[in-house]
Amino acid sequence: MKIAVPVTNINQIDNHFGHCEFYEVFTISETKDITNIETIKSVQGCGCKSNIASILAEQGVTVMLAGGIGGGAINVLNNSGINVVRGCSGDATEIVKQYIKGNISDSGESCLLHENHHASDSDHVCNH
C-alpha cells in the first residue's frame, strides 16, 4: 500500500492540500511497516487543477491523508482511485503510523471556502 501526505518543508501536514510544498509518499509493507518514504515536489497550481492525482495514482498511491482539502480535489483524487482522509494534522510520519493502526478516520469536512478562494486573492481558513 502507498499513502500520500501533503506536507510543508518540515514534515508537517499542510493545512491546505492545494498549496502544499511537497507530497510524501509512504510505502507500507504487508506487516504494516513503513518501508520507504519518497518526497515529490508539488506541481504549480491548485491541487484540483494540477495533474498530481494522476502522478500519485501512477505511483500506486491509494490513500491521501490531508488536512484541509476542497471538494474538487477530493473528486479528482477519488476518480484516480485514491481514497481521501480529511482533517489530519501534525507530523506526517506519525499520522501515517496512526492511520496504519486504524486510529485515523475521515473528519467528513471539506474546505468550504475553496471556490471563494479562487475568486479572490484573499486568504481563507478551511473548516476542519
C-alpha positions as a printed Julia matrix, in Angstrom:
128×3 Matrix{Float64}:
   0.0    0.0     0.0
   1.13   3.56   -0.66
  -0.1    6.58    1.29
   0.47  10.19    0.18
   0.53  13.19    2.51
   0.72  16.89    1.52
   3.48  18.38    3.67
   5.43  21.51    4.48
   9.22  21.55    4.35
   9.36  20.39    7.99
   7.36  17.14    7.61
   4.14  18.66    8.96
   0.84  18.01    7.19
  -0.02  21.11    5.2
  -3.32  22.75    6.2
  -4.31  23.16    2.54
  -3.79  20.33    0.06
  -3.7   22.61   -2.98
  -0.96  24.85   -1.62
   1.49  22.33   -0.15
   5.2   22.44   -0.93
   5.7   18.68   -1.17
   3.95  15.33   -1.08
   5.48  12.49    0.88
   4.64   9.02   -0.41
   4.91   6.3     2.23
   5.27   2.67    1.13
   3.66   0.31    3.65
   4.6   -3.37    3.83
   2.21  -6.29    4.35
   3.35  -6.27    8.0
   2.21  -2.62    8.24
   5.7   -1.16    8.47
   6.87   1.97    6.64
   9.5    0.66    4.23
  10.15   3.77    2.13
   9.36   7.49    2.05
   9.65   9.41   -1.21
   9.3   13.19   -1.44
   7.67  14.72   -4.51
   7.84  18.48   -5.09
   4.37  19.93   -5.55
   3.42  20.96   -9.06
   2.32  24.54   -9.66
  -1.35  25.35   -9.37
  -4.2   24.3    -7.17
  -4.38  20.6    -6.32
  -7.73  20.03   -8.02
  -6.46  21.53  -11.28
  -2.98  20.03  -11.34
  -2.01  16.57  -12.53
  -0.9   15.44   -9.06
  -3.72  12.88   -8.79
  -2.54  11.05  -11.91
   1.11  11.27  -10.81
   0.27   9.75   -7.42
  -2.02   7.1    -8.94
   0.73   6.07  -11.37
   2.99   5.52   -8.36
   0.42   3.23   -6.76
  -0.95   5.61   -4.12
  -4.37   4.52   -2.84
  -4.77   6.79    0.22
  -4.31  10.55    0.73
  -4.11  11.77    4.34
  -4.88  15.5     4.13
  -5.66  18.48    6.31
  -7.96  20.91    4.51
  -8.98  19.92    1.0
 -11.73  21.11   -1.31
 -14.43  19.05   -2.96
 -12.91  19.42   -6.43
  -9.6   17.93   -5.32
 -11.4   15.11   -3.49
 -13.34  14.25   -6.67
 -10.2   14.27   -8.82
  -8.34  12.05   -6.34
 -11.29   9.67   -5.92
 -11.63   9.39   -9.71
  -7.96   8.37   -9.79
  -8.58   5.59   -7.27
  -7.24   7.49   -4.26
  -9.3    7.49   -1.05
  -9.07  10.82    0.83
  -8.98  11.09    4.62
  -9.57  14.71    5.71
  -8.82  16.57    8.91
  -5.28  15.28    9.53
  -2.67  17.5    11.18
   0.75  17.22   12.77
   3.83  15.17   11.95
   3.27  13.3     8.68
   5.14  10.14    9.69
   3.26   9.89   12.98
  -0.11  10.39   11.27
   0.7    7.62    8.77
   1.64   5.29   11.65
  -1.63   6.11   13.42
  -3.61   5.53   10.19
  -1.98   2.12    9.73
  -3.02   1.22   13.3
  -6.61   2.22   12.49
  -6.6    5.3    14.72
  -7.27   7.9    12.0
 -10.61   8.37   10.22
 -12.05  10.96    7.85
 -13.33  14.15    9.53
 -16.05  14.49    6.89
 -15.31  18.2     6.46
 -14.12  19.76    3.23
 -12.59  23.17    2.68
 -15.89  25.03    2.29
 -14.46  28.36    1.14
 -12.43  26.81   -1.66
 -14.46  28.35   -4.51
 -14.32  31.82   -2.94
 -10.56  31.44   -2.66
 -10.3   31.07   -6.43
 -12.5   34.13   -6.96
 -10.21  36.43   -4.98
  -6.67  36.7    -3.76
  -7.68  36.71   -0.1
  -6.55  34.07    2.34
  -9.1   31.73    3.83
  -9.43  29.25    6.62
 -10.57  25.7     6.0
 -13.26  24.26    8.24
 -11.52  21.22    9.67
